[in-house]
């Protein structure tokens, strides 16, 4: 089978490349999936140079999330049959024609989604759900400011917030991304993410500020967000794409009455397994009903993996890039 294998941890993904590997056999409790599409995520890029917290033993096959069909079933597995359409996630291994995953890591693919869209939605929409529903407890009519709104997780948050009845302000760095956001999801407002956005947010909300702010950027964006959050608001810390981890003087949340809440969707599910299962069921149901619409920026052949990685590095992606083995 074709697979994108990382043999050495080197800059510019120089230690990664397409190889031919034997088709793997599932062991006890495992399922082999014929991959329909694999999403490209920033951790995939970071792991090729050892810059991510997870450091698999070399060599390893890249790829965190995928869609596909059950191809073979290992001993002790029940509930799955060959040909079942599935989505799933694993710590690596998805960027190949076949991948091996624990049976419990699979879910049925929502019929409303094609292979490409199905590969693109699980991690992004799970993060959006945990952020908006579990952490922020967003209410219909509340103002939600989404930073990094054109990225995979940001775009999912814009889409889900609209579905939940919130009023959405989507912030993005380029005119092209802002135009795409307006066309794809029609939020109440699409604004420039450049410094000074706080005045725009205040104007849009009648001086009140945003009730919920979703921040995967950190740095200066976080700092300015503390100036345009409503009293009683929830500032969701999702990541630090800017590269700087910000700090906040605690007199700010005291005086303005807002909360700073960390969002770790995977860890939430591990600590609260029952609620984690409910989270997955909720986004799957929304996808099956056509109430969320994951957007695929580009679907590339696995041989073009380097271009897919470069699209993320150039920060030109609106939604997700997927690779098709």
PDB file of C-alpha atoms in Angstrom:
ATOM      1  CA  UNK A   1       0.000   0.000   0.000  1.00  0.00           C
ATOM      2  CA  UNK A   2       1.001   3.636  -0.460  1.00  0.00           C
ATOM      3  CA  UNK A   3       1.723   5.466   2.766  1.00  0.00           C
ATOM      4  CA  UNK A   4       3.239   8.765   3.880  1.00  0.00           C
ATOM      5  CA  UNK A   5       5.953   7.585   6.247  1.00  0.00           C
ATOM      6  CA  UNK A   6       8.163   9.656   8.525  1.00  0.00           C
ATOM      7  CA  UNK A   7      11.592   7.998   8.746  1.00  0.00           C
ATOM      8  CA  UNK A   8      13.606  10.858  10.302  1.00  0.00           C
ATOM      9  CA  UNK A   9      12.667  13.999  12.217  1.00  0.00           C
ATOM     10  CA  UNK A  10      13.943  16.806  10.005  1.00  0.00           C
ATOM     11  CA  UNK A  11      13.009  20.392   9.073  1.00  0.00           C
ATOM     12  CA  UNK A  12      10.818  21.022   6.042  1.00  0.00           C
ATOM     13  CA  UNK A  13       9.384  17.482   6.309  1.00  0.00           C
ATOM     14  CA  UNK A  14      12.600  16.224   4.682  1.00  0.00           C
ATOM     15  CA  UNK A  15      12.409  12.958   6.600  1.00  0.00           C
ATOM     16  CA  UNK A  16       8.944  12.117   5.228  1.00  0.00           C
ATOM     17  CA  UNK A  17       8.007  10.572   1.918  1.00  0.00           C
ATOM     18  CA  UNK A  18       5.727   8.184   0.068  1.00  0.00           C
ATOM     19  CA  UNK A  19       6.668   4.519   0.448  1.00  0.00           C
ATOM     20  CA  UNK A  20       5.202   1.122  -0.376  1.00  0.00           C
ATOM     21  CA  UNK A  21       4.416  -0.874   2.757  1.00  0.00           C
ATOM     22  CA  UNK A  22       2.777  -4.252   3.357  1.00  0.00           C
ATOM     23  CA  UNK A  23      -0.950  -4.015   4.061  1.00  0.00           C
ATOM     24  CA  UNK A  24      -1.154  -4.357   7.856  1.00  0.00           C
ATOM     25  CA  UNK A  25      -3.192  -7.039   9.627  1.00  0.00           C
ATOM     26  CA  UNK A  26      -5.550  -6.106  12.478  1.00  0.00           C
ATOM     27  CA  UNK A  27      -4.791  -7.582  15.881  1.00  0.00           C
ATOM     28  CA  UNK A  28      -7.176  -8.307  18.768  1.00  0.00           C
ATOM     29  CA  UNK A  29      -9.656  -5.467  19.204  1.00  0.00           C
ATOM     30  CA  UNK A  30      -8.508  -3.755  16.014  1.00  0.00           C
ATOM     31  CA  UNK A  31     -10.078  -2.939  12.656  1.00  0.00           C
ATOM     32  CA  UNK A  32      -8.431  -2.346   9.300  1.00  0.00           C
ATOM     33  CA  UNK A  33      -9.945   0.534   7.345  1.00  0.00           C
ATOM     34  CA  UNK A  34      -9.532   1.251   3.664  1.00  0.00           C
ATOM     35  CA  UNK A  35      -9.033   5.011   3.817  1.00  0.00           C
ATOM     36  CA  UNK A  36     -11.298   7.197   1.709  1.00  0.00           C
ATOM     37  CA  UNK A  37      -9.736  10.498   2.786  1.00  0.00           C
ATOM     38  CA  UNK A  38      -7.387  11.720   5.515  1.00  0.00           C
ATOM     39  CA  UNK A  39      -7.457  15.256   6.876  1.00  0.00           C
ATOM     40  CA  UNK A  40      -4.303  17.344   7.160  1.00  0.00           C
ATOM     41  CA  UNK A  41      -3.880  18.932  10.602  1.00  0.00           C
ATOM     42  CA  UNK A  42      -1.088  21.077  12.039  1.00  0.00           C
ATOM     43  CA  UNK A  43      -0.003  18.295  14.428  1.00  0.00           C
ATOM     44  CA  UNK A  44       0.718  16.153  11.354  1.00  0.00           C
ATOM     45  CA  UNK A  45       3.167  18.801  10.153  1.00  0.00           C
ATOM     46  CA  UNK A  46       4.756  19.261  13.574  1.00  0.00           C
ATOM     47  CA  UNK A  47       5.287  15.536  14.106  1.00  0.00           C
ATOM     48  CA  UNK A  48       7.452  15.271  10.971  1.00  0.00           C
ATOM     49  CA  UNK A  49      10.111  17.292  12.793  1.00  0.00           C
ATOM     50  CA  UNK A  50       9.468  16.171  16.372  1.00  0.00           C
ATOM     51  CA  UNK A  51       7.895  19.481  17.374  1.00  0.00           C
ATOM     52  CA  UNK A  52       4.631  18.058  18.725  1.00  0.00           C
ATOM     53  CA  UNK A  53       4.040  16.707  22.234  1.00  0.00           C
ATOM     54  CA  UNK A  54       3.268  13.280  20.784  1.00  0.00           C
ATOM     55  CA  UNK A  55       6.454  11.715  19.398  1.00  0.00           C
ATOM     56  CA  UNK A  56       5.721   8.315  17.838  1.00  0.00           C
ATOM     57  CA  UNK A  57       8.489   5.772  17.508  1.00  0.00           C
ATOM     58  CA  UNK A  58      10.190   6.007  14.110  1.00  0.00           C
ATOM     59  CA  UNK A  59       9.290   5.158  11.450  1.00  0.00           C
ATOM     60  CA  UNK A  60       5.583   6.018  11.553  1.00  0.00           C
ATOM     61  CA  UNK A  61       2.808   6.883   9.105  1.00  0.00           C
ATOM     62  CA  UNK A  62       1.299  10.384   9.409  1.00  0.00           C
ATOM     63  CA  UNK A  63      -2.390  11.186   9.757  1.00  0.00           C
ATOM     64  CA  UNK A  64      -4.698  11.813  12.718  1.00  0.00           C
ATOM     65  CA  UNK A  65      -8.227  11.565  11.290  1.00  0.00           C
ATOM     66  CA  UNK A  66      -9.888   9.860   8.364  1.00  0.00           C
ATOM     67  CA  UNK A  67     -12.971   8.453   6.711  1.00  0.00           C
ATOM     68  CA  UNK A  68     -13.188   5.099   4.979  1.00  0.00           C
ATOM     69  CA  UNK A  69     -14.665   1.590   4.865  1.00  0.00           C
ATOM     70  CA  UNK A  70     -14.099  -1.314   7.229  1.00  0.00           C
ATOM     71  CA  UNK A  71     -11.906  -3.783   5.354  1.00  0.00           C
ATOM     72  CA  UNK A  72     -10.956  -6.442   7.917  1.00  0.00           C
ATOM     73  CA  UNK A  73     -11.776  -7.164  11.558  1.00  0.00           C
ATOM     74  CA  UNK A  74      -9.442  -8.482  14.228  1.00  0.00           C
ATOM     75  CA  UNK A  75     -10.229 -11.115  16.884  1.00  0.00           C
ATOM     76  CA  UNK A  76     -12.740 -10.086  19.524  1.00  0.00           C
ATOM     77  CA  UNK A  77     -14.260  -7.205  17.566  1.00  0.00           C
ATOM     78  CA  UNK A  78     -18.048  -6.987  17.413  1.00  0.00           C
ATOM     79  CA  UNK A  79     -20.399  -4.412  15.945  1.00  0.00           C
ATOM     80  CA  UNK A  80     -18.499  -3.827  12.705  1.00  0.00           C
ATOM     81  CA  UNK A  81     -18.700  -5.563   9.343  1.00  0.00           C
ATOM     82  CA  UNK A  82     -16.654  -5.296   6.169  1.00  0.00           C
ATOM     83  CA  UNK A  83     -17.993  -2.469   4.042  1.00  0.00           C
ATOM     84  CA  UNK A  84     -19.262  -0.307   6.927  1.00  0.00           C
ATOM     85  CA  UNK A  85     -18.640   3.384   6.237  1.00  0.00           C
ATOM     86  CA  UNK A  86     -16.782   4.932   9.163  1.00  0.00           C
ATOM     87  CA  UNK A  87     -14.984   7.992  10.456  1.00  0.00           C
ATOM     88  CA  UNK A  88     -12.298   7.852  13.053  1.00  0.00           C
ATOM     89  CA  UNK A  89      -9.192   9.197  14.603  1.00  0.00           C
ATOM     90  CA  UNK A  90      -5.933   7.763  15.779  1.00  0.00           C
ATOM     91  CA  UNK A  91      -2.678   9.307  16.916  1.00  0.00           C
ATOM     92  CA  UNK A  92      -1.114   8.569  13.525  1.00  0.00           C
ATOM     93  CA  UNK A  93      -1.445   6.206  10.563  1.00  0.00           C
ATOM     94  CA  UNK A  94      -4.286   7.693   8.495  1.00  0.00           C
ATOM     95  CA  UNK A  95      -2.290   8.932   5.483  1.00  0.00           C
ATOM     96  CA  UNK A  96      -2.160   5.557   3.788  1.00  0.00           C
ATOM     97  CA  UNK A  97      -4.380   3.330   1.705  1.00  0.00           C
ATOM     98  CA  UNK A  98      -5.124   1.256   4.813  1.00  0.00           C
ATOM     99  CA  UNK A  99      -4.869   2.027   8.509  1.00  0.00           C
ATOM    100  CA  UNK A 100      -5.246  -0.029  11.670  1.00  0.00           C
ATOM    101  CA  UNK A 101      -7.267   1.472  14.534  1.00  0.00           C
ATOM    102  CA  UNK A 102      -8.840   0.245  17.771  1.00  0.00           C
ATOM    103  CA  UNK A 103     -12.469  -0.684  17.134  1.00  0.00           C
ATOM    104  CA  UNK A 104     -13.554   1.849  19.750  1.00  0.00           C
ATOM    105  CA  UNK A 105     -11.970   4.691  17.771  1.00  0.00           C
ATOM    106  CA  UNK A 106     -14.469   4.279  14.916  1.00  0.00           C
ATOM    107  CA  UNK A 107     -17.898   5.823  14.419  1.00  0.00           C
ATOM    108  CA  UNK A 108     -20.378   5.426  11.621  1.00  0.00           C
ATOM    109  CA  UNK A 109     -19.981   7.979   8.856  1.00  0.00           C
ATOM    110  CA  UNK A 110     -22.953  10.328   8.597  1.00  0.00           C
ATOM    111  CA  UNK A 111     -24.650   9.485   5.311  1.00  0.00           C
ATOM    112  CA  UNK A 112     -25.079  13.178   4.485  1.00  0.00           C
ATOM    113  CA  UNK A 113     -21.295  13.612   4.187  1.00  0.00           C
ATOM    114  CA  UNK A 114     -19.025  12.420   1.392  1.00  0.00           C
ATOM    115  CA  UNK A 115     -15.645  10.876   2.143  1.00  0.00           C
ATOM    116  CA  UNK A 116     -13.823  14.209   1.967  1.00  0.00           C
ATOM    117  CA  UNK A 117     -16.228  16.126   4.216  1.00  0.00           C
ATOM    118  CA  UNK A 118     -16.407  13.197   6.637  1.00  0.00           C
ATOM    119  CA  UNK A 119     -12.630  13.225   7.063  1.00  0.00           C
ATOM    120  CA  UNK A 120     -12.691  16.976   7.654  1.00  0.00           C
ATOM    121  CA  UNK A 121     -15.247  17.314  10.437  1.00  0.00           C
ATOM    122  CA  UNK A 122     -14.597  15.076  13.497  1.00  0.00           C
ATOM    123  CA  UNK A 123     -11.774  16.864  15.354  1.00  0.00           C
ATOM    124  CA  UNK A 124     -12.743  20.405  14.341  1.00  0.00           C
ATOM    125  CA  UNK A 125     -16.417  20.124  15.219  1.00  0.00           C
ATOM    126  CA  UNK A 126     -15.697  18.226  18.422  1.00  0.00           C
ATOM    127  CA  UNK A 127     -13.480  21.109  19.560  1.00  0.00           C
ATOM    128  CA  UNK A 128     -16.160  23.611  18.559  1.00  0.00           C
ATOM    129  CA  UNK A 129     -18.838  21.663  20.457  1.00  0.00           C
ATOM    130  CA  UNK A 130     -16.799  21.351  23.652  1.00  0.00           C
ATOM    131  CA  UNK A 131     -15.871  25.033  23.453  1.00  0.00           C
ATOM    132  CA  UNK A 132     -19.328  26.455  22.772  1.00  0.00           C
ATOM    133  CA  UNK A 133     -21.597  23.991  24.565  1.00  0.00           C
ATOM    134  CA  UNK A 134     -19.585  22.492  27.408  1.00  0.00           C
ATOM    135  CA  UNK A 135     -17.254  25.373  28.276  1.00  0.00           C
ATOM    136  CA  UNK A 136     -19.122  28.521  27.238  1.00  0.00           C
ATOM    137  CA  UNK A 137     -22.718  27.240  27.521  1.00  0.00           C
ATOM    138  CA  UNK A 138     -23.597  29.571  24.697  1.00  0.00           C
ATOM    139  CA  UNK A 139     -27.222  30.731  24.477  1.00  0.00           C
ATOM    140  CA  UNK A 140     -29.243  31.651  21.372  1.00  0.00           C
ATOM    141  CA  UNK A 141     -28.863  35.329  20.572  1.00  0.00           C
ATOM    142  CA  UNK A 142     -25.504  35.748  22.298  1.00  0.00           C
ATOM    143  CA  UNK A 143     -22.658  37.374  20.404  1.00  0.00           C
ATOM    144  CA  UNK A 144     -19.780  35.003  19.610  1.00  0.00           C
ATOM    145  CA  UNK A 145     -16.497  36.399  18.281  1.00  0.00           C
ATOM    146  CA  UNK A 146     -14.448  33.730  16.490  1.00  0.00           C
ATOM    147  CA  UNK A 147     -10.774  34.445  15.858  1.00  0.00           C
ATOM    148  CA  UNK A 148      -8.920  32.433  13.229  1.00  0.00           C
ATOM    149  CA  UNK A 149     -12.350  31.953  11.705  1.00  0.00           C
ATOM    150  CA  UNK A 150     -11.117  30.614   8.361  1.00  0.00           C
ATOM    151  CA  UNK A 151      -9.049  27.801   9.861  1.00  0.00           C
ATOM    152  CA  UNK A 152     -10.345  24.264  10.280  1.00  0.00           C
ATOM    153  CA  UNK A 153     -11.452  24.662  13.904  1.00  0.00           C
ATOM    154  CA  UNK A 154     -12.423  28.318  13.513  1.00  0.00           C
ATOM    155  CA  UNK A 155     -14.648  27.624  10.530  1.00  0.00           C
ATOM    156  CA  UNK A 156     -16.317  24.750  12.385  1.00  0.00           C
ATOM    157  CA  UNK A 157     -16.966  27.103  15.306  1.00  0.00           C
ATOM    158  CA  UNK A 158     -18.554  29.702  13.032  1.00  0.00           C
ATOM    159  CA  UNK A 159     -20.791  27.023  11.514  1.00  0.00           C
ATOM    160  CA  UNK A 160     -21.757  25.450  14.839  1.00  0.00           C
ATOM    161  CA  UNK A 161     -22.372  28.785  16.577  1.00  0.00           C
ATOM    162  CA  UNK A 162     -24.792  29.733  13.797  1.00  0.00           C
ATOM    163  CA  UNK A 163     -26.525  26.372  14.167  1.00  0.00           C
ATOM    164  CA  UNK A 164     -26.886  26.973  17.924  1.00  0.00           C
ATOM    165  CA  UNK A 165     -28.596  30.311  17.299  1.00  0.00           C
ATOM    166  CA  UNK A 166     -25.740  32.622  18.296  1.00  0.00           C
ATOM    167  CA  UNK A 167     -24.896  35.857  16.497  1.00  0.00           C
ATOM    168  CA  UNK A 168     -21.438  35.398  15.015  1.00  0.00           C
ATOM    169  CA  UNK A 169     -18.602  37.817  14.356  1.00  0.00           C
ATOM    170  CA  UNK A 170     -15.959  36.043  12.273  1.00  0.00           C
ATOM    171  CA  UNK A 171     -12.448  37.540  12.320  1.00  0.00           C
ATOM    172  CA  UNK A 172      -9.926  36.669   9.601  1.00  0.00           C
ATOM    173  CA  UNK A 173      -6.624  38.114   8.435  1.00  0.00           C
ATOM    174  CA  UNK A 174      -7.103  38.444   4.664  1.00  0.00           C
ATOM    175  CA  UNK A 175      -9.732  39.854   2.360  1.00  0.00           C
ATOM    176  CA  UNK A 176      -9.938  36.550   0.494  1.00  0.00           C
ATOM    177  CA  UNK A 177     -10.656  34.602   3.667  1.00  0.00           C
ATOM    178  CA  UNK A 178     -13.242  37.154   4.775  1.00  0.00           C
ATOM    179  CA  UNK A 179     -15.019  36.887   1.436  1.00  0.00           C
ATOM    180  CA  UNK A 180     -15.048  33.093   1.694  1.00  0.00           C
ATOM    181  CA  UNK A 181     -16.456  33.222   5.225  1.00  0.00           C
ATOM    182  CA  UNK A 182     -19.259  35.539   4.180  1.00  0.00           C
ATOM    183  CA  UNK A 183     -20.161  33.340   1.224  1.00  0.00           C
ATOM    184  CA  UNK A 184     -19.934  29.981   3.004  1.00  0.00           C
ATOM    185  CA  UNK A 185     -21.706  30.674   6.305  1.00  0.00           C
ATOM    186  CA  UNK A 186     -23.103  34.238   6.249  1.00  0.00           C
ATOM    187  CA  UNK A 187     -22.277  35.212   9.838  1.00  0.00           C
ATOM    188  CA  UNK A 188     -23.741  38.445  11.174  1.00  0.00           C
ATOM    189  CA  UNK A 189     -20.386  40.150  10.594  1.00  0.00           C
ATOM    190  CA  UNK A 190     -17.002  39.365   9.070  1.00  0.00           C
ATOM    191  CA  UNK A 191     -14.213  41.622  10.308  1.00  0.00           C
ATOM    192  CA  UNK A 192     -10.507  42.231   9.855  1.00  0.00           C
ATOM    193  CA  UNK A 193      -8.434  40.536  12.551  1.00  0.00           C
ATOM    194  CA  UNK A 194      -5.887  43.368  12.508  1.00  0.00           C
ATOM    195  CA  UNK A 195      -5.263  45.377  15.700  1.00  0.00           C
ATOM    196  CA  UNK A 196      -8.181  47.679  16.444  1.00  0.00           C
ATOM    197  CA  UNK A 197     -10.853  44.992  16.065  1.00  0.00           C
ATOM    198  CA  UNK A 198     -12.104  45.694  19.575  1.00  0.00           C
ATOM    199  CA  UNK A 199     -13.778  48.938  18.447  1.00  0.00           C
ATOM    200  CA  UNK A 200     -15.504  47.117  15.596  1.00  0.00           C
ATOM    201  CA  UNK A 201     -16.752  44.443  17.993  1.00  0.00           C
ATOM    202  CA  UNK A 202     -18.074  47.049  20.397  1.00  0.00           C
ATOM    203  CA  UNK A 203     -19.850  48.883  17.600  1.00  0.00           C
ATOM    204  CA  UNK A 204     -21.467  45.674  16.354  1.00  0.00           C
ATOM    205  CA  UNK A 205     -22.667  44.716  19.845  1.00  0.00           C
ATOM    206  CA  UNK A 206     -23.965  48.134  20.813  1.00  0.00           C
ATOM    207  CA  UNK A 207     -21.034  48.798  23.121  1.00  0.00           C
ATOM    208  CA  UNK A 208     -21.602  45.650  25.163  1.00  0.00           C
ATOM    209  CA  UNK A 209     -18.877  43.446  23.745  1.00  0.00           C
ATOM    210  CA  UNK A 210     -18.914  39.777  22.757  1.00  0.00           C
ATOM    211  CA  UNK A 211     -20.468  37.295  25.169  1.00  0.00           C
ATOM    212  CA  UNK A 212     -18.155  34.514  24.006  1.00  0.00           C
ATOM    213  CA  UNK A 213     -14.728  34.875  22.371  1.00  0.00           C
ATOM    214  CA  UNK A 214     -13.117  31.827  20.750  1.00  0.00           C
ATOM    215  CA  UNK A 215      -9.354  32.361  20.561  1.00  0.00           C
ATOM    216  CA  UNK A 216      -6.996  29.852  18.905  1.00  0.00           C
ATOM    217  CA  UNK A 217      -4.482  32.649  18.186  1.00  0.00           C
ATOM    218  CA  UNK A 218      -3.289  33.998  21.532  1.00  0.00           C
ATOM    219  CA  UNK A 219      -0.681  36.761  21.709  1.00  0.00           C
ATOM    220  CA  UNK A 220      -1.913  40.245  20.839  1.00  0.00           C
ATOM    221  CA  UNK A 221      -5.305  38.889  19.786  1.00  0.00           C
ATOM    222  CA  UNK A 222      -5.934  37.588  23.297  1.00  0.00           C
ATOM    223  CA  UNK A 223      -4.750  40.856  24.843  1.00  0.00           C
ATOM    224  CA  UNK A 224      -7.142  42.921  22.728  1.00  0.00           C
ATOM    225  CA  UNK A 225      -9.980  40.442  23.250  1.00  0.00           C
ATOM    226  CA  UNK A 226      -9.983  41.236  26.971  1.00  0.00           C
ATOM    227  CA  UNK A 227     -10.941  44.784  25.917  1.00  0.00           C
ATOM    228  CA  UNK A 228     -14.037  43.810  23.949  1.00  0.00           C
ATOM    229  CA  UNK A 229     -15.600  41.055  26.010  1.00  0.00           C
ATOM    230  CA  UNK A 230     -18.962  41.597  27.672  1.00  0.00           C
ATOM    231  CA  UNK A 231     -19.512  41.566  31.418  1.00  0.00           C
ATOM    232  CA  UNK A 232     -20.080  37.933  32.321  1.00  0.00           C
ATOM    233  CA  UNK A 233     -18.406  36.850  29.083  1.00  0.00           C
ATOM    234  CA  UNK A 234     -16.364  33.714  28.472  1.00  0.00           C
ATOM    235  CA  UNK A 235     -12.976  33.990  26.789  1.00  0.00           C
ATOM    236  CA  UNK A 236     -12.099  30.557  25.405  1.00  0.00           C
ATOM    237  CA  UNK A 237      -8.391  29.732  25.169  1.00  0.00           C
ATOM    238  CA  UNK A 238      -8.005  27.191  22.354  1.00  0.00           C
ATOM    239  CA  UNK A 239      -4.395  27.631  21.231  1.00  0.00           C
ATOM    240  CA  UNK A 240      -1.507  29.961  20.475  1.00  0.00           C
ATOM    241  CA  UNK A 241      -1.111  30.052  16.701  1.00  0.00           C
ATOM    242  CA  UNK A 242       0.561  33.459  17.015  1.00  0.00           C
ATOM    243  CA  UNK A 243       3.435  31.823  18.873  1.00  0.00           C
ATOM    244  CA  UNK A 244       3.107  33.922  22.038  1.00  0.00           C
ATOM    245  CA  UNK A 245       1.373  32.644  25.154  1.00  0.00           C
ATOM    246  CA  UNK A 246      -0.329  35.713  26.637  1.00  0.00           C
ATOM    247  CA  UNK A 247      -0.847  36.655  30.250  1.00  0.00           C
ATOM    248  CA  UNK A 248      -3.732  38.475  31.905  1.00  0.00           C
ATOM    249  CA  UNK A 249      -3.716  40.540  35.080  1.00  0.00           C
ATOM    250  CA  UNK A 250      -6.456  39.105  37.268  1.00  0.00           C
ATOM    251  CA  UNK A 251      -7.880  42.555  37.952  1.00  0.00           C
ATOM    252  CA  UNK A 252      -9.191  42.511  34.361  1.00  0.00           C
ATOM    253  CA  UNK A 253     -11.548  39.523  34.768  1.00  0.00           C
ATOM    254  CA  UNK A 254     -12.424  40.809  38.237  1.00  0.00           C
ATOM    255  CA  UNK A 255     -13.455  44.269  37.071  1.00  0.00           C
ATOM    256  CA  UNK A 256     -15.058  43.130  33.813  1.00  0.00           C
ATOM    257  CA  UNK A 257     -16.603  39.999  35.300  1.00  0.00           C
ATOM    258  CA  UNK A 258     -15.450  37.594  32.588  1.00  0.00           C
ATOM    259  CA  UNK A 259     -14.049  34.089  32.722  1.00  0.00           C
ATOM    260  CA  UNK A 260     -10.983  32.683  30.964  1.00  0.00           C
ATOM    261  CA  UNK A 261     -11.653  29.052  30.088  1.00  0.00           C
ATOM    262  CA  UNK A 262      -9.220  26.539  28.603  1.00  0.00           C
ATOM    263  CA  UNK A 263     -10.571  24.228  25.887  1.00  0.00           C
ATOM    264  CA  UNK A 264      -9.106  20.735  25.398  1.00  0.00           C
ATOM    265  CA  UNK A 265     -11.733  18.648  23.660  1.00  0.00           C
ATOM    266  CA  UNK A 266      -9.817  15.378  23.718  1.00  0.00           C
ATOM    267  CA  UNK A 267      -8.854  15.696  27.370  1.00  0.00           C
ATOM    268  CA  UNK A 268     -12.446  16.597  28.232  1.00  0.00           C
ATOM    269  CA  UNK A 269     -13.606  13.305  26.728  1.00  0.00           C
ATOM    270  CA  UNK A 270     -10.908  11.330  28.527  1.00  0.00           C
ATOM    271  CA  UNK A 271     -11.763  12.815  31.908  1.00  0.00           C
ATOM    272  CA  UNK A 272     -15.531  12.579  31.406  1.00  0.00           C
ATOM    273  CA  UNK A 273     -16.081   9.542  29.163  1.00  0.00           C
ATOM    274  CA  UNK A 274     -19.878   9.626  29.304  1.00  0.00           C
ATOM    275  CA  UNK A 275     -19.985  13.295  28.350  1.00  0.00           C
ATOM    276  CA  UNK A 276     -17.296  12.654  25.740  1.00  0.00           C
ATOM    277  CA  UNK A 277     -19.538  10.058  24.092  1.00  0.00           C
ATOM    278  CA  UNK A 278     -22.427  12.520  24.221  1.00  0.00           C
ATOM    279  CA  UNK A 279     -20.273  15.154  22.503  1.00  0.00           C
ATOM    280  CA  UNK A 280     -19.427  12.808  19.625  1.00  0.00           C
ATOM    281  CA  UNK A 281     -23.035  11.697  19.282  1.00  0.00           C
ATOM    282  CA  UNK A 282     -24.165  15.321  19.162  1.00  0.00           C
ATOM    283  CA  UNK A 283     -21.890  16.373  16.302  1.00  0.00           C
ATOM    284  CA  UNK A 284     -22.601  13.157  14.407  1.00  0.00           C
ATOM    285  CA  UNK A 285     -26.340  13.806  14.688  1.00  0.00           C
ATOM    286  CA  UNK A 286     -25.926  17.372  13.441  1.00  0.00           C
ATOM    287  CA  UNK A 287     -23.862  16.138  10.502  1.00  0.00           C
ATOM    288  CA  UNK A 288     -26.377  13.403   9.672  1.00  0.00           C
ATOM    289  CA  UNK A 289     -29.195  15.963   9.684  1.00  0.00           C
ATOM    290  CA  UNK A 290     -27.268  18.336   7.433  1.00  0.00           C
ATOM    291  CA  UNK A 291     -27.214  21.025  10.128  1.00  0.00           C
ATOM    292  CA  UNK A 292     -23.442  21.460   9.971  1.00  0.00           C
ATOM    293  CA  UNK A 293     -21.500  21.764   6.734  1.00  0.00           C
ATOM    294  CA  UNK A 294     -17.761  21.070   6.919  1.00  0.00           C
ATOM    295  CA  UNK A 295     -15.837  22.813   4.172  1.00  0.00           C
ATOM    296  CA  UNK A 296     -12.988  21.176   2.260  1.00  0.00           C
ATOM    297  CA  UNK A 297     -10.544  23.725   0.862  1.00  0.00           C
ATOM    298  CA  UNK A 298      -8.746  21.184  -1.322  1.00  0.00           C
ATOM    299  CA  UNK A 299      -8.782  17.422  -1.873  1.00  0.00           C
ATOM    300  CA  UNK A 300      -5.398  16.210  -3.123  1.00  0.00           C
ATOM    301  CA  UNK A 301      -3.927  12.882  -4.081  1.00  0.00           C
ATOM    302  CA  UNK A 302      -1.678  11.427  -1.395  1.00  0.00           C
ATOM    303  CA  UNK A 303       1.246  11.911  -3.786  1.00  0.00           C
ATOM    304  CA  UNK A 304       0.668  15.672  -3.473  1.00  0.00           C
ATOM    305  CA  UNK A 305       0.990  15.635   0.310  1.00  0.00           C
ATOM    306  CA  UNK A 306       3.769  18.205   0.304  1.00  0.00           C
ATOM    307  CA  UNK A 307       1.536  20.773  -1.408  1.00  0.00           C
ATOM    308  CA  UNK A 308      -1.212  20.056   1.115  1.00  0.00           C
ATOM    309  CA  UNK A 309       1.203  20.633   3.992  1.00  0.00           C
ATOM    310  CA  UNK A 310       2.436  23.829   2.326  1.00  0.00           C
ATOM    311  CA  UNK A 311      -1.110  25.177   2.064  1.00  0.00           C
ATOM    312  CA  UNK A 312      -1.397  25.026   5.845  1.00  0.00           C
ATOM    313  CA  UNK A 313       2.040  26.536   6.342  1.00  0.00           C
ATOM    314  CA  UNK A 314       1.159  29.438   4.026  1.00  0.00           C
ATOM    315  CA  UNK A 315      -2.038  29.913   6.067  1.00  0.00           C
ATOM    316  CA  UNK A 316      -4.142  30.047   2.929  1.00  0.00           C
ATOM    317  CA  UNK A 317      -6.566  27.272   3.854  1.00  0.00           C
ATOM    318  CA  UNK A 318     -10.251  27.987   4.453  1.00  0.00           C
ATOM    319  CA  UNK A 319     -11.506  24.920   6.315  1.00  0.00           C
ATOM    320  CA  UNK A 320      -9.569  21.705   5.782  1.00  0.00           C
ATOM    321  CA  UNK A 321      -7.240  20.079   3.254  1.00  0.00           C
ATOM    322  CA  UNK A 322      -7.683  16.342   2.770  1.00  0.00           C
ATOM    323  CA  UNK A 323      -5.511  13.718   1.091  1.00  0.00           C
ATOM    324  CA  UNK A 324      -6.936  10.825  -0.904  1.00  0.00           C
ATOM    325  CA  UNK A 325      -4.810   7.642  -0.972  1.00  0.00           C
TER     326      UNK A 325
END
